[in-house]
Coordinates of N, CA and C in Angstrom, one line a residue:
M12 N 11.5 10.5 4.8 CA 10.1 10.1 5.0 C 9.4 10.2 3.6
P13 N 8.7 9.1 3.3 CA 8.0 9.2 2.0 C 6.8 10.2 2.0
V14 N 6.4 10.6 0.9 CA 5.3 11.5 0.8 C 3.9 10.8 1.0
V15 N 3.8 9.6 0.5 CA 2.6 8.8 0.5 C 2.8 7.4 1.1
S16 N 2.0 7.0 2.0 CA 2.0 5.6 2.5 C 0.8 4.9 1.8
V17 N 1.0 3.8 1.1 CA 0.0 3.0 0.5 C -0.2 1.8 1.4
V18 N -1.5 1.5 1.8 CA -1.8 0.5 2.7 C -2.7 -0.6 2.0
I19 N -2.2 -1.8 2.0 CA -3.0 -2.9 1.4 C -3.2 -4.0 2.5
P20 N -4.4 -4.2 3.0 CA -4.7 -5.3 3.8 C -5.0 -6.5 2.9
S21 N -4.5 -7.7 3.4 CA -4.7 -8.9 2.5 C -5.1 -10.1 3.3
F22 N -6.2 -10.7 3.0 CA -6.6 -12.0 3.6 C -6.3 -13.1 2.7
R23 N -6.6 -13.0 1.5 CA -6.5 -14.1 0.5 C -5.2 -14.1 -0.3
G24 N -4.7 -12.9 -0.6 CA -3.4 -12.7 -1.3 C -3.4 -13.3 -2.7
G25 N -2.4 -14.1 -2.9 CA -2.3 -14.8 -4.2 C -1.9 -13.8 -5.4
A26 N -2.3 -14.2 -6.6 CA -1.9 -13.5 -7.8 C -2.5 -12.1 -7.8
F27 N -3.7 -11.9 -7.2 CA -4.3 -10.6 -7.2 C -3.5 -9.6 -6.4
L28 N -3.0 -10.1 -5.2 CA -2.1 -9.2 -4.4 C -0.9 -8.8 -5.1
R29 N -0.3 -9.8 -5.8 CA 1.0 -9.5 -6.5 C 0.7 -8.4 -7.6
D30 N -0.4 -8.5 -8.3 CA -0.8 -7.5 -9.3 C -1.0 -6.1 -8.6
A31 N -1.6 -6.1 -7.5 CA -1.8 -4.8 -6.7 C -0.4 -4.2 -6.4
I32 N 0.5 -5.0 -5.9 CA 1.8 -4.6 -5.6 C 2.6 -4.0 -6.8
V33 N 2.5 -4.7 -7.9 CA 3.1 -4.2 -9.1 C 2.5 -2.9 -9.6
S34 N 1.2 -2.7 -9.4 CA 0.6 -1.5 -9.8 C 1.1 -0.3 -8.9
V35 N 1.4 -0.5 -7.7 CA 2.0 0.5 -6.8 C 3.4 0.8 -7.3
Q36 N 4.2 -0.3 -7.5 CA 5.6 -0.1 -8.0 C 5.7 0.6 -9.3
S37 N 4.6 0.6 -10.1 CA 4.6 1.1 -11.5 C 4.1 2.6 -11.5
Q38 N 3.9 3.2 -10.3 CA 3.4 4.5 -10.3 C 4.4 5.5 -10.9
T39 N 3.8 6.6 -11.6 CA 4.7 7.7 -12.1 C 5.3 8.5 -10.9
F40 N 4.5 8.6 -9.8 CA 5.0 9.2 -8.6 C 5.7 8.1 -7.8
Q41 N 7.0 8.3 -7.4 CA 7.7 7.3 -6.8 C 8.1 7.5 -5.3
D42 N 7.7 8.6 -4.7 CA 8.0 8.8 -3.3 C 7.0 8.3 -2.4
W43 N 6.9 7.0 -2.3 CA 5.9 6.3 -1.5 C 6.6 5.2 -0.7
E44 N 5.8 4.7 0.3 CA 6.1 3.4 0.9 C 4.9 2.6 0.8
L45 N 5.0 1.3 0.7 CA 3.9 0.3 0.6 C 3.9 -0.5 1.9
I46 N 2.8 -0.5 2.6 CA 2.6 -1.3 3.8 C 1.6 -2.4 3.5
I47 N 2.0 -3.7 3.5 CA 1.1 -4.8 3.2 C 0.8 -5.5 4.6
V48 N -0.4 -5.6 4.9 CA -0.8 -6.3 6.2 C -1.4 -7.6 5.8
L49 N -0.6 -8.7 6.0 CA -1.1 -10.0 5.8 C -1.9 -10.5 7.0
D50 N -3.2 -10.6 6.8 CA -4.2 -10.8 7.8 C -4.5 -12.3 7.8
G51 N -3.6 -13.1 8.4 CA -3.7 -14.6 8.4 C -3.4 -15.2 7.1
C52 N -2.9 -14.4 6.2 CA -2.5 -14.9 4.9 C -1.1 -15.4 4.9
E53 N -0.8 -16.5 4.2 CA 0.5 -17.2 4.3 C 1.4 -16.8 3.1
D54 N 1.0 -15.8 2.3 CA 1.8 -15.5 1.1 C 3.3 -15.2 1.5
D55 N 4.2 -15.7 0.7 CA 5.6 -15.4 0.9 C 6.0 -14.2 0.1
L56 N 6.2 -13.0 0.7 CA 6.5 -11.8 0.0 C 7.9 -11.4 0.3
S57 N 8.7 -12.3 0.8 CA 10.1 -12.0 1.2 C 10.9 -11.5 0.0
Q58 N 10.7 -12.0 -1.2 CA 11.5 -11.6 -2.3 C 11.1 -10.1 -2.7
I59 N 9.9 -9.8 -2.6 CA 9.4 -8.4 -2.8 C 10.0 -7.5 -1.8
E60 N 10.0 -7.9 -0.5 CA 10.6 -7.1 0.6 C 12.1 -6.8 0.3
R61 N 12.8 -7.9 -0.1 CA 14.2 -7.7 -0.3 C 14.6 -6.9 -1.5
S62 N 13.7 -6.9 -2.5 CA 14.0 -6.2 -3.8 C 13.6 -4.8 -3.8
D63 N 12.7 -4.3 -2.9 CA 12.3 -3.0 -2.8 C 12.2 -2.5 -1.4
D64 N 13.1 -1.7 -1.0 CA 13.1 -1.3 0.5 C 11.9 -0.3 0.8
R65 N 11.1 0.0 -0.1 CA 9.9 0.9 0.2 C 8.8 0.0 0.6
V66 N 8.9 -1.3 0.5 CA 7.8 -2.3 0.8 C 8.1 -2.9 2.2
R67 N 7.0 -2.8 3.1 CA 7.1 -3.4 4.4 C 5.9 -4.3 4.5
V68 N 6.1 -5.5 5.1 CA 5.1 -6.5 5.2 C 4.9 -6.7 6.7
I69 N 3.6 -6.6 7.2 CA 3.3 -6.9 8.6 C 2.4 -8.1 8.6
R70 N 2.8 -9.1 9.4 CA 2.0 -10.3 9.5 C 1.3 -10.4 10.8
Q71 N 0.0 -10.8 10.7 CA -0.8 -10.9 11.9 C -1.8 -12.1 11.7
S72 N -2.3 -12.6 12.8 CA -3.4 -13.6 12.7 C -4.6 -12.9 12.2
N73 N -5.5 -13.6 11.7 CA -6.7 -13.1 11.1 C -7.5 -12.2 12.0
R74 N -7.6 -10.9 11.7 CA -8.4 -10.0 12.6 C -9.4 -9.2 11.8
G75 N -9.4 -9.4 10.5 CA -10.4 -8.7 9.7 C -9.8 -7.5 8.9
E76 N -10.5 -7.2 7.8 CA -10.1 -6.1 6.9 C -9.9 -4.8 7.6
C77 N -10.9 -4.4 8.4 CA -10.9 -3.0 9.0 C -9.7 -2.9 10.0
V78 N -9.6 -3.9 10.8 CA -8.4 -3.9 11.7 C -7.1 -3.9 11.0
S79 N -7.0 -4.7 9.9 CA -5.8 -4.8 9.2 C -5.5 -3.4 8.5
R80 N -6.5 -2.8 8.0 CA -6.3 -1.5 7.3 C -5.8 -0.5 8.4
N81 N -6.4 -0.5 9.6 CA -6.0 0.4 10.6 C -4.6 0.1 11.2
V82 N -4.2 -1.1 11.2 CA -2.9 -1.5 11.6 C -1.9 -0.9 10.6
G83 N -2.2 -1.1 9.3 CA -1.3 -0.5 8.3 C -1.2 1.0 8.4
I84 N -2.3 1.7 8.6 CA -2.3 3.1 8.8 C -1.4 3.5 10.0
G85 N -1.5 2.7 11.1 CA -0.7 3.0 12.3 C 0.8 2.8 12.1
H86 N 1.2 2.1 11.1 CA 2.6 1.9 10.7 C 3.1 2.9 9.7
A87 N 2.2 3.7 9.1 CA 2.5 4.7 8.1 C 3.4 5.7 8.6
R88 N 4.4 6.1 7.8 CA 5.3 7.2 8.2 C 5.0 8.5 7.5
S89 N 4.1 8.5 6.6 CA 3.8 9.8 5.9 C 2.4 10.3 6.3
K90 N 2.2 11.6 6.0 CA 1.0 12.3 6.3 C -0.1 11.9 5.3
L91 N 0.2 11.5 4.1 CA -0.8 11.1 3.1 C -0.9 9.6 3.1
I92 N -2.1 9.1 3.1 CA -2.4 7.7 3.1 C -3.2 7.4 1.8
A93 N -2.8 6.4 1.1 CA -3.6 5.9 0.0 C -4.0 4.4 0.3
L94 N -5.2 4.1 0.1 CA -5.7 2.7 0.4 C -5.9 2.0 -0.9
L95 N -5.6 0.7 -0.8 CA -5.8 -0.2 -2.0 C -6.1 -1.6 -1.5
D96 N -7.2 -2.1 -2.1 CA -7.6 -3.5 -1.7 C -6.6 -4.5 -2.4
D97 N -6.5 -5.7 -1.9 CA -5.5 -6.6 -2.4 C -6.0 -7.2 -3.8
D98 N -7.2 -7.0 -4.2 CA -7.6 -7.5 -5.5 C -7.9 -6.3 -6.5
D99 N -7.3 -5.1 -6.2 CA -7.4 -4.0 -7.1 C -6.1 -3.6 -7.6
R100 N -6.1 -2.7 -8.6 CA -4.8 -2.1 -9.2 C -5.0 -0.6 -9.3
M101 N -3.9 0.1 -9.1 CA -3.9 1.5 -9.3 C -3.5 1.8 -10.8
L102 N -4.2 2.8 -11.3 CA -3.8 3.4 -12.6 C -2.4 4.0 -12.4
P103 N -1.5 4.0 -13.4 CA -0.1 4.5 -13.2 C 0.0 5.9 -12.7
D104 N -0.9 6.8 -12.9 CA -0.8 8.2 -12.4 C -1.7 8.5 -11.2
R105 N -2.2 7.5 -10.5 CA -3.1 7.8 -9.4 C -2.4 8.6 -8.3
L106 N -1.3 8.1 -7.8 CA -0.7 8.8 -6.7 C -0.3 10.2 -7.1
Q107 N 0.3 10.4 -8.3 CA 0.6 11.8 -8.7 C -0.6 12.7 -8.8
A108 N -1.7 12.2 -9.3 CA -2.9 13.0 -9.3 C -3.4 13.4 -7.9
Q109 N -3.4 12.4 -7.0 CA -3.9 12.7 -5.7 C -2.9 13.6 -4.9
V110 N -1.6 13.4 -5.1 CA -0.7 14.3 -4.4 C -0.9 15.7 -4.9
D111 N -1.1 15.9 -6.2 CA -1.3 17.2 -6.8 C -2.6 17.9 -6.2
V112 N -3.6 17.1 -6.0 CA -4.8 17.7 -5.4 C -4.6 18.0 -3.9
M113 N -3.9 17.1 -3.2 CA -3.7 17.3 -1.8 C -2.7 18.5 -1.5
N114 N -1.9 18.9 -2.5 CA -1.0 20.1 -2.3 C -1.8 21.4 -2.2
D115 N -3.1 21.4 -2.5 CA -4.0 22.5 -2.3 C -4.4 22.5 -0.9
E116 N -4.0 23.5 -0.1 CA -4.3 23.5 1.3 C -5.8 23.6 1.7
S117 N -6.6 23.9 0.7 CA -8.0 24.0 1.0 C -8.7 22.6 0.9
V118 N -7.9 21.6 0.4 CA -8.4 20.3 0.3 C -8.0 19.4 1.5
G119 N -9.0 18.7 2.1 CA -8.7 17.9 3.3 C -8.6 16.4 3.0
V120 N -9.4 16.0 2.0 CA -9.4 14.6 1.7 C -9.7 14.4 0.2
C121 N -9.1 13.4 -0.4 CA -9.3 13.1 -1.8 C -9.5 11.7 -2.1

């Protein structure tokens, strides 16, 4: 089971989504799974799915960003969830920094 589940809901996808995916794959902390919820988006991510078994793609008809994010969280296998929008990128040490903070039992959210 991965330590962190990263969830990306995507409606428009395209190049921005691919940059977001690469930013997750480029993390210094590598014990993650990536759940991409394509919300009525027609992007073909089959090559990414085949090349990285930590990536899962869920396809659904357009239901909105909030529903898509919750669907992704519902499919998460880890206790820690990291959210990322499809037009954003993670700095390379984001997950490591957040996992370090969350290892402090007095911290509930980061």
